[in-house]
Amino acid sequence: MREFFHQSLEDVQERLVEISDLVTVAMDKATQAFSASNVALAEEVISEDSIIDEKAVALDELAIEILARQQPVARDLRIVVTALRVSASLERMGDIAEHIAQLTRMRFPERAIPKGLKGTFKRMGELDVEVARTLTELLRTQNLELIEAIRDADDQIDELHISVFEKVLGDSWSGEAGATVDATLASRYHERFADHAVNVAKKVVYLATGDWNVDTDSITIIAEQAADTES
Amino acid sequence: MREFFHQSLEDVQERLVEISDLVTVAMDKATQAFSASNVALAEEVISEDSIIDEKAVALDELAIEILARQQPVARDLRIVVTALRVSASLERMGDIAEHIAQLTRMRFPERAIPKGLKGTFKRMGELDVEVARTLTELLRTQNLELIEAIRDADDQIDELHISVFEKVLGDSWSGEAGATVDATLASRYHERFADHAVNVAKKVVYLATGDWNVDTDSITIIAEQAADTES
């Protein structure tokens, strides 16, 4: 029984990492499809999103089964609780990748990215993929120093999000209403994706330390303390 | 100890209801402020959002403490698990109310609602408040028949959301880029709010029945079965 227990707990963590990895791949494909108006790639993201959804539900199911059968404590409990708290956010990140793919498909054969914003969205997309990749690594290693990189990328994405609005509302904007809608939605999707990643990252702090409600500004201090304790 | 346990479990459920109630009030004020360009009311929503955030964190904390100390089983476990799974969505619904309030404040003394969309947004706001109110009732009573009302209202909101885009992209639209951005964001906020409510409602099915991953189309059947069992 004990054997099964540990197996399952490792399984919970592996599945978290696996879902985060699938989200990273989805966002990578979605943002590339969006940049290049690649409708075949967009279709892939759209059809594969249900895999992420199913895996998130299965993870919740496993987590609850472990709680009911095994009544884990301490760190084991924290892993299970974290899975329950973050699975919906990861699933939502997959949905956002799908939304970006849908925008691409909806506008095809036209480009979904409005004129003058190509570079901005390319950069936002790269940053989002970087955020997802770092989040996967954070879930795998629980190295809290990675949180700083996620927050930095999120800050850069927020700035780019604001710059999209400045562009769209500026005098030089000649886009029609359709282009304005596309830019607004696409920018919002890119920004929300990273927000979700930051929320998941905060919950990994609890997983790694058992500390609650940590002010994210003090994460660096905690990461240093954790590194100290381990060395 | 047993006494404390039951007290805490009731506490978990009451707190879920309380947070959902605060979200309802926030959305009611936010949509009214948005309709009437009432910046004072918008400010209230913005300043009160931190209360919802704090209560959601405190609820997670209580839920985890109960899991760690009491190792609940069966229905008791389901209440705690549901709290962990839905608290972030409720918090997010509060954030969306805040976003609508922020749009109102940003455009003041101008109206945030673009010309020609006043009736649409008024109706979307009313439906969102209705959704939130029904969700609170669902969390309080676990009467699964209420889920149908939430889904119906969500369907209506989705139709209005589409109608906003039809309007904005139609030939008669004379709004400038700023109005187009406002309409796009506001419509998206109203639509997402109800989506979150539907997600929370799905998780109440698990709370009430212990059933997993129920196709929402079969909720009516389950509700009828549950009513049968109880009568």
Coordinates of C-alpha atoms in Angstrom, one line a residue:
Chain A
M1 CA 0.0 0.0 0.0
R2 CA 2.8 2.3 1.0
E3 CA 4.5 1.5 -2.3
F4 CA 1.3 2.5 -4.3
F5 CA 1.1 5.7 -2.3
H6 CA 4.6 6.9 -3.2
Q7 CA 4.1 5.8 -6.7
S8 CA 0.9 7.9 -6.9
L9 CA 2.5 11.0 -5.4
E10 CA 5.4 10.9 -7.9
D11 CA 2.7 10.4 -10.5
V12 CA 0.9 13.6 -9.4
Q13 CA 4.0 15.6 -9.8
E14 CA 5.0 14.1 -13.1
R15 CA 1.5 14.7 -14.4
L16 CA 1.7 18.4 -13.4
V17 CA 5.0 18.7 -15.3
E18 CA 3.5 16.8 -18.3
I19 CA 0.5 19.1 -18.5
S20 CA 2.7 22.2 -18.2
D21 CA 4.9 20.8 -21.0
L22 CA 1.9 20.2 -23.3
V23 CA 0.8 23.8 -22.6
T24 CA 4.2 25.0 -23.6
V25 CA 4.1 23.1 -26.8
A26 CA 0.6 24.4 -27.5
M27 CA 1.6 28.0 -26.9
D28 CA 4.7 27.6 -29.0
K29 CA 2.7 26.3 -31.9
A30 CA -0.1 28.8 -31.5
T31 CA 2.1 31.8 -31.4
Q32 CA 4.1 30.5 -34.4
A33 CA 0.9 29.8 -36.3
F34 CA -0.3 33.3 -35.4
S35 CA 2.9 35.0 -36.7
A36 CA 3.0 33.1 -39.9
S37 CA -0.7 32.7 -40.6
N38 CA -0.1 28.9 -40.6
V39 CA -3.6 27.5 -40.5
A40 CA -2.4 23.9 -40.4
L41 CA -0.4 24.5 -37.3
A42 CA -3.4 26.4 -35.8
E43 CA -5.6 23.4 -36.4
E44 CA -3.2 21.2 -34.6
V45 CA -3.4 23.4 -31.5
I46 CA -7.2 23.4 -31.6
S47 CA -7.5 19.7 -32.0
E48 CA -4.9 18.9 -29.3
D49 CA -6.5 21.1 -26.6
S50 CA -8.8 18.4 -25.5
I51 CA -5.8 16.3 -24.5
I52 CA -4.8 19.0 -22.0
D53 CA -8.4 19.3 -20.7
E54 CA -8.6 15.5 -20.2
K55 CA -5.3 15.3 -18.4
A56 CA -6.2 18.2 -16.1
V57 CA -9.4 16.4 -15.1
A58 CA -7.6 13.1 -14.6
L59 CA -5.0 14.8 -12.4
D60 CA -7.8 16.2 -10.2
E61 CA -9.3 12.8 -10.0
L62 CA -6.0 11.2 -9.0
A63 CA -5.4 13.9 -6.4
I64 CA -8.7 13.4 -4.8
E65 CA -8.3 9.6 -4.8
I66 CA -5.0 10.0 -3.0
L67 CA -6.6 12.3 -0.4
A68 CA -9.5 10.0 0.2
R69 CA -7.4 6.7 0.4
Q70 CA -4.1 7.8 1.7
Q71 CA -4.7 10.8 3.8
P72 CA -1.2 12.2 3.1
V73 CA 0.5 14.7 5.4
A74 CA 3.2 17.4 5.2
R75 CA 5.0 17.6 1.9
D76 CA 2.9 14.8 0.4
L77 CA -0.3 16.7 1.2
R78 CA 1.2 19.8 -0.3
I79 CA 1.8 18.1 -3.6
V80 CA -1.7 16.9 -3.9
V81 CA -3.2 20.3 -2.8
T82 CA -1.0 22.1 -5.3
A83 CA -2.3 19.9 -8.1
L84 CA -5.9 20.7 -7.2
R85 CA -5.1 24.4 -7.0
V86 CA -3.2 24.8 -10.2
S87 CA -4.7 22.3 -12.6
A88 CA -7.5 24.7 -13.7
S89 CA -5.0 27.4 -14.4
L90 CA -2.9 25.2 -16.6
E91 CA -6.0 24.0 -18.4
R92 CA -6.9 27.6 -18.9
M93 CA -3.5 28.4 -20.3
G94 CA -4.1 25.7 -22.9
D95 CA -7.4 27.3 -23.7
I96 CA -5.7 30.6 -24.3
A97 CA -3.3 29.0 -26.8
E98 CA -6.3 27.5 -28.5
H99 CA -7.9 31.0 -28.7
I100 CA -4.8 32.4 -30.4
A101 CA -5.0 29.5 -32.8
Q102 CA -8.7 30.2 -33.5
L103 CA -7.9 33.9 -34.3
T104 CA -5.4 32.7 -36.8
R105 CA -7.8 30.3 -38.4
M106 CA -10.7 32.8 -38.4
R107 CA -8.7 35.4 -40.4
F108 CA -7.0 32.9 -42.8
P109 CA -5.9 33.5 -45.6
E110 CA -5.5 37.0 -44.3
R111 CA -3.1 37.7 -41.5
A112 CA -4.6 37.8 -38.0
I113 CA -1.8 40.2 -36.8
P114 CA -2.7 43.8 -37.8
K115 CA -0.1 45.8 -39.7
G116 CA 2.5 47.5 -37.6
L117 CA 2.2 45.1 -34.7
K118 CA 4.0 42.1 -36.1
G119 CA 7.2 42.6 -34.2
T120 CA 5.3 43.3 -30.9
F121 CA 3.2 40.1 -31.1
K122 CA 6.2 38.0 -32.2
R123 CA 8.0 39.2 -29.0
M124 CA 5.0 38.6 -26.8
G125 CA 4.7 35.1 -28.2
E126 CA 8.3 34.3 -27.5
L127 CA 8.0 35.6 -24.0
D128 CA 4.9 33.6 -23.3
V129 CA 6.6 30.4 -24.5
E130 CA 9.6 31.3 -22.3
V131 CA 7.2 31.8 -19.4
A132 CA 5.6 28.4 -20.0
R133 CA 8.9 26.6 -20.4
T134 CA 10.2 28.2 -17.1
L135 CA 7.0 27.2 -15.3
T136 CA 7.4 23.6 -16.4
E137 CA 11.0 23.7 -15.1
L138 CA 9.7 25.2 -11.8
L139 CA 7.1 22.5 -11.4
R140 CA 9.8 19.9 -12.1
T141 CA 12.5 21.2 -9.9
Q142 CA 10.8 23.5 -7.4
N143 CA 13.8 25.8 -7.8
L144 CA 12.1 29.0 -6.6
E145 CA 14.8 31.2 -8.2
L146 CA 13.0 30.5 -11.5
I147 CA 10.0 32.5 -10.3
E148 CA 12.0 35.7 -10.8
A149 CA 12.5 34.9 -14.5
I150 CA 8.7 34.3 -14.8
R151 CA 7.9 37.6 -13.2
D152 CA 10.4 39.4 -15.3
A153 CA 9.0 38.0 -18.5
D154 CA 5.4 38.8 -17.3
D155 CA 6.5 42.4 -16.7
Q156 CA 7.8 42.7 -20.2
I157 CA 4.6 41.2 -21.6
D158 CA 2.6 43.7 -19.6
E159 CA 4.6 46.5 -21.2
L160 CA 4.1 45.1 -24.7
H161 CA 0.4 44.8 -23.9
I162 CA 0.2 48.5 -23.0
S163 CA 2.2 49.4 -26.2
V164 CA -0.4 47.6 -28.3
F165 CA -3.1 49.9 -26.9
E166 CA -0.9 52.9 -27.4
K167 CA -0.5 51.9 -31.0
V168 CA -4.2 51.2 -31.6
L169 CA -5.3 54.4 -29.9
G170 CA -2.6 56.6 -31.5
D171 CA -3.0 59.0 -34.4
S172 CA -1.1 56.8 -36.8
W173 CA -3.4 53.8 -36.4
S174 CA -5.2 53.3 -39.7
G175 CA -6.6 49.8 -38.9
E176 CA -10.3 49.1 -39.4
A177 CA -12.5 48.0 -36.6
G178 CA -11.7 44.4 -37.4
A179 CA -8.0 44.9 -36.9
T180 CA -8.6 46.8 -33.7
V181 CA -10.7 44.0 -32.3
D182 CA -8.0 41.4 -33.3
A183 CA -5.2 43.4 -31.8
T184 CA -7.2 43.9 -28.5
L185 CA -8.2 40.3 -28.1
A186 CA -4.8 38.9 -29.2
S187 CA -2.9 41.2 -26.8
R188 CA -5.3 40.3 -24.0
Y189 CA -4.7 36.6 -24.6
H190 CA -1.0 36.9 -24.5
E191 CA -1.1 39.0 -21.3
R192 CA -3.5 36.6 -19.5
F193 CA -1.4 33.6 -20.4
A194 CA 1.5 35.0 -18.4
D195 CA -0.7 36.1 -15.6
H196 CA -1.9 32.5 -15.1
A197 CA 1.7 31.3 -15.1
V198 CA 2.5 33.8 -12.3
N199 CA -0.4 32.6 -10.3
V200 CA 0.7 29.0 -10.7
A201 CA 4.2 30.0 -9.7
K202 CA 3.0 31.6 -6.5
K203 CA 1.3 28.3 -5.6
V204 CA 4.6 26.4 -6.1
V205 CA 6.1 28.6 -3.3
Y206 CA 3.6 27.0 -1.0
L207 CA 4.4 23.6 -2.4
A208 CA 8.1 24.0 -1.9
T209 CA 8.1 25.8 1.5
G210 CA 4.7 25.2 3.1
D211 CA 4.5 29.0 3.5
W212 CA 1.3 30.7 2.8
N213 CA 0.4 33.9 1.1
V214 CA 4.0 34.9 0.5
D215 CA 4.4 38.3 -0.8
T216 CA 6.0 37.7 -4.2
D217 CA 8.6 40.4 -3.6
S218 CA 10.0 38.3 -0.8
I219 CA 10.3 35.2 -3.0
T220 CA 13.9 36.0 -3.8
I221 CA 14.7 36.0 -0.1
I222 CA 12.9 32.7 0.4
A223 CA 14.7 31.2 -2.6
E224 CA 18.1 32.3 -1.1
Q225 CA 17.1 30.9 2.3
A226 CA 16.0 27.6 0.6
A227 CA 19.3 27.4 -1.2
D228 CA 21.2 28.1 2.0
T229 CA 19.3 25.3 3.9
E230 CA 20.1 22.8 1.1
S231 CA 23.7 23.6 0.8
Chain B
M1 CA -11.9 17.7 18.4
R2 CA -14.8 16.3 16.5
E3 CA -16.7 19.5 17.5
F4 CA -14.0 21.7 16.0
F5 CA -14.0 19.5 12.9
H6 CA -17.6 20.0 12.1
Q7 CA -17.5 23.6 13.0
S8 CA -14.7 24.1 10.5
L9 CA -16.4 22.2 7.7
E10 CA -19.5 24.3 8.1
D11 CA -17.2 27.2 8.1
V12 CA -15.7 26.2 4.7
Q13 CA -19.1 26.0 3.1
E14 CA -20.3 29.3 4.7
R15 CA -17.1 31.0 3.5
L16 CA -17.6 29.7 -0.1
V17 CA -21.1 31.2 0.0
E18 CA -19.9 34.4 1.5
I19 CA -17.2 34.9 -1.2
S20 CA -19.7 34.2 -3.9
D21 CA -22.1 36.7 -2.3
L22 CA -19.4 39.4 -2.3
V23 CA -18.6 38.6 -5.9
T24 CA -22.3 39.1 -6.7
V25 CA -22.4 42.5 -5.0
A26 CA -19.2 43.5 -6.8
M27 CA -20.6 42.6 -10.2
D28 CA -23.9 44.3 -9.4
K29 CA -22.1 47.5 -8.5
A30 CA -19.6 47.2 -11.4
T31 CA -22.2 46.8 -14.1
Q32 CA -24.4 49.5 -12.6
A33 CA -21.4 51.8 -12.5
F34 CA -20.5 50.9 -16.1
S35 CA -24.1 51.6 -17.3
A36 CA -24.4 54.9 -15.5
S37 CA -20.8 56.1 -15.7
N38 CA -20.9 56.3 -11.9
V39 CA -17.3 56.7 -10.9
A40 CA -17.9 56.7 -7.2
L41 CA -19.6 53.3 -7.4
A42 CA -16.7 52.1 -9.6
E43 CA -14.2 53.2 -7.0
E44 CA -16.0 51.2 -4.4
V45 CA -15.7 48.0 -6.4
I46 CA -12.0 48.6 -7.0
S47 CA -11.2 49.3 -3.4
E48 CA -13.3 46.3 -2.1
D49 CA -11.8 43.7 -4.4
S50 CA -8.9 43.1 -2.0
I51 CA -11.5 41.8 0.5
I52 CA -12.5 39.0 -1.9
D53 CA -8.8 38.2 -2.6
E54 CA -8.1 37.9 1.1
K55 CA -11.1 35.8 1.8
A56 CA -10.2 33.4 -1.0
V57 CA -6.7 33.0 0.3
A58 CA -8.0 32.5 3.9
L59 CA -10.4 29.8 2.6
D60 CA -7.6 27.9 0.9
E61 CA -5.7 28.1 4.1
L62 CA -8.5 26.8 6.2
A63 CA -9.2 24.0 3.7
I64 CA -5.6 22.8 3.8
E65 CA -5.5 23.0 7.6
I66 CA -8.5 20.8 7.8
L67 CA -7.0 18.3 5.3
A68 CA -3.8 18.2 7.3
R69 CA -5.3 18.0 10.8
Q70 CA -8.5 16.1 10.3
Q71 CA -8.1 14.0 7.2
P72 CA -11.8 14.2 6.3
V73 CA -13.4 11.5 4.2
A74 CA -16.5 11.2 1.9
R75 CA -18.7 14.2 1.7
D76 CA -16.5 16.2 4.2
L77 CA -13.6 15.7 1.9
R78 CA -15.6 16.8 -1.1
I79 CA -16.4 20.1 0.6
V80 CA -12.8 20.8 1.3
V81 CA -11.7 19.8 -2.2
T82 CA -14.3 21.9 -3.8
A83 CA -13.2 24.9 -1.9
L84 CA -9.7 24.4 -3.1
R85 CA -10.9 23.9 -6.7
V86 CA -13.2 26.9 -6.9
S87 CA -11.7 29.6 -4.8
A88 CA -9.4 30.8 -7.6
S89 CA -12.4 31.1 -10.0
L90 CA -14.5 33.1 -7.5
E91 CA -11.5 35.4 -6.9
R92 CA -11.1 35.8 -10.6
M93 CA -14.8 36.7 -11.0
G94 CA -14.1 39.5 -8.5
D95 CA -11.2 40.6 -10.6
I96 CA -13.4 40.8 -13.6
A97 CA -15.9 43.0 -11.8
E98 CA -12.9 45.2 -10.9
H99 CA -11.8 45.4 -14.5
I100 CA -15.3 46.6 -15.5
A101 CA -15.1 49.2 -12.8
Q102 CA -11.7 50.3 -14.0
L103 CA -13.0 50.7 -17.6
T104 CA -15.7 53.0 -16.1
R105 CA -13.2 55.0 -14.2
M106 CA -10.7 55.3 -17.0
R107 CA -13.3 56.8 -19.4
F108 CA -14.9 59.1 -16.9
P109 CA -16.5 61.7 -17.4
E110 CA -17.1 60.1 -20.8
R111 CA -19.2 57.0 -21.0
A112 CA -17.3 53.8 -21.2
I113 CA -20.1 52.1 -23.2
P114 CA -19.8 52.9 -26.8
K115 CA -22.9 54.4 -28.6
G116 CA -25.4 51.9 -29.8
L117 CA -24.4 49.2 -27.3
K118 CA -26.0 50.6 -24.2
G119 CA -28.9 48.2 -24.2
T120 CA -26.7 45.2 -25.0
F121 CA -24.3 45.8 -22.1
K122 CA -27.1 46.6 -19.7
R123 CA -28.6 43.2 -20.5
M124 CA -25.3 41.4 -20.3
G125 CA -24.7 43.0 -16.9
E126 CA -28.1 42.0 -15.6
L127 CA -27.5 38.4 -16.8
D128 CA -24.0 38.3 -15.1
V129 CA -25.5 39.4 -11.8
E130 CA -28.2 36.8 -12.1
V131 CA -25.6 34.2 -12.8
A132 CA -23.6 35.2 -9.7
R133 CA -26.7 35.2 -7.6
T134 CA -27.8 31.8 -8.8
L135 CA -24.3 30.5 -8.2
T136 CA -24.3 31.7 -4.6
E137 CA -27.6 29.9 -4.1
L138 CA -26.2 26.8 -5.7
L139 CA -23.2 26.8 -3.3
R140 CA -25.6 27.3 -0.4
T141 CA -28.2 24.7 -1.3
Q142 CA -26.4 22.4 -3.7
N143 CA -29.7 22.2 -5.5
L144 CA -28.3 21.0 -8.9
E145 CA -31.4 22.2 -10.7
L146 CA -30.0 25.7 -10.4
I147 CA -27.2 24.8 -12.8
E148 CA -29.6 24.8 -15.7
A149 CA -30.5 28.5 -15.0
I150 CA -26.8 29.3 -14.9
R151 CA -26.1 27.6 -18.2
D152 CA -29.2 29.3 -19.8
A153 CA -28.0 32.7 -18.7
D154 CA -24.4 31.9 -19.9
D155 CA -25.9 31.0 -23.4
Q156 CA -27.7 34.3 -23.6
I157 CA -24.5 36.2 -22.6
D158 CA -22.6 34.3 -25.3
E159 CA -25.1 35.4 -27.9
L160 CA -24.9 39.0 -26.7
H161 CA -21.1 38.8 -26.8
I162 CA -21.3 37.7 -30.5
S163 CA -23.8 40.5 -31.2
V164 CA -21.3 43.0 -29.9
F165 CA -18.7 41.9 -32.4
E166 CA -21.4 41.9 -35.2
K167 CA -22.2 45.5 -34.3
V168 CA -18.5 46.6 -34.1
L169 CA -17.6 44.9 -37.4
G170 CA -20.8 46.0 -39.2
D171 CA -21.1 48.7 -41.7
S172 CA -23.0 51.0 -39.4
W173 CA -20.2 51.1 -36.8
S174 CA -18.8 54.6 -36.6
G175 CA -16.9 54.3 -33.4
E176 CA -13.3 55.3 -33.2
A177 CA -10.6 52.8 -32.3
G178 CA -11.0 53.7 -28.6
A179 CA -14.7 52.7 -28.7
T180 CA -13.9 49.5 -30.5
V181 CA -11.3 48.6 -27.8
D182 CA -13.7 49.4 -25.0
A183 CA -16.5 47.4 -26.6
T184 CA -14.2 44.4 -27.2
L185 CA -12.7 44.3 -23.7
A186 CA -16.0 45.0 -21.9
S187 CA -17.8 42.3 -23.8
R188 CA -15.0 39.8 -23.2
Y189 CA -15.1 40.6 -19.4
H190 CA -18.9 40.0 -19.3
E191 CA -18.6 36.8 -21.2
R192 CA -15.7 35.4 -19.1
F193 CA -17.4 36.2 -15.8
A194 CA -20.3 33.8 -16.7
D195 CA -17.8 31.2 -18.0
H196 CA -16.1 31.1 -14.6
A197 CA -19.5 30.7 -13.0
V198 CA -20.3 27.7 -15.2
N199 CA -16.9 26.1 -14.3
V200 CA -17.6 26.6 -10.6
A201 CA -21.1 25.1 -11.0
K202 CA -19.7 22.0 -12.7
K203 CA -17.5 21.4 -9.7
V204 CA -20.5 21.7 -7.4
V205 CA -21.9 18.6 -9.2
Y206 CA -18.9 16.7 -7.8
L207 CA -19.5 18.2 -4.4
A208 CA -23.1 17.2 -4.3
T209 CA -22.8 13.8 -5.9
G210 CA -19.2 12.6 -5.8
D211 CA -19.5 12.1 -9.5
W212 CA -16.7 13.1 -11.7
N213 CA -16.4 14.7 -15.0
V214 CA -20.2 14.7 -15.5
D215 CA -21.2 15.8 -18.9
T216 CA -23.1 19.0 -18.2
D217 CA -25.9 17.8 -20.5
S218 CA -26.7 15.1 -18.0
I219 CA -26.9 17.4 -15.1
T220 CA -30.6 17.7 -15.4
I221 CA -30.9 13.9 -15.1
I222 CA -28.6 13.9 -12.1
A223 CA -30.6 16.7 -10.5
E224 CA -33.8 14.7 -11.0
Q225 CA -32.2 11.6 -9.6
A226 CA -31.0 13.5 -6.6
A227 CA -34.4 15.0 -6.0
D228 CA -35.9 11.5 -6.2
T229 CA -33.5 10.1 -3.7
E230 CA -34.2 12.9 -1.2
S231 CA -38.0 12.7 -1.5

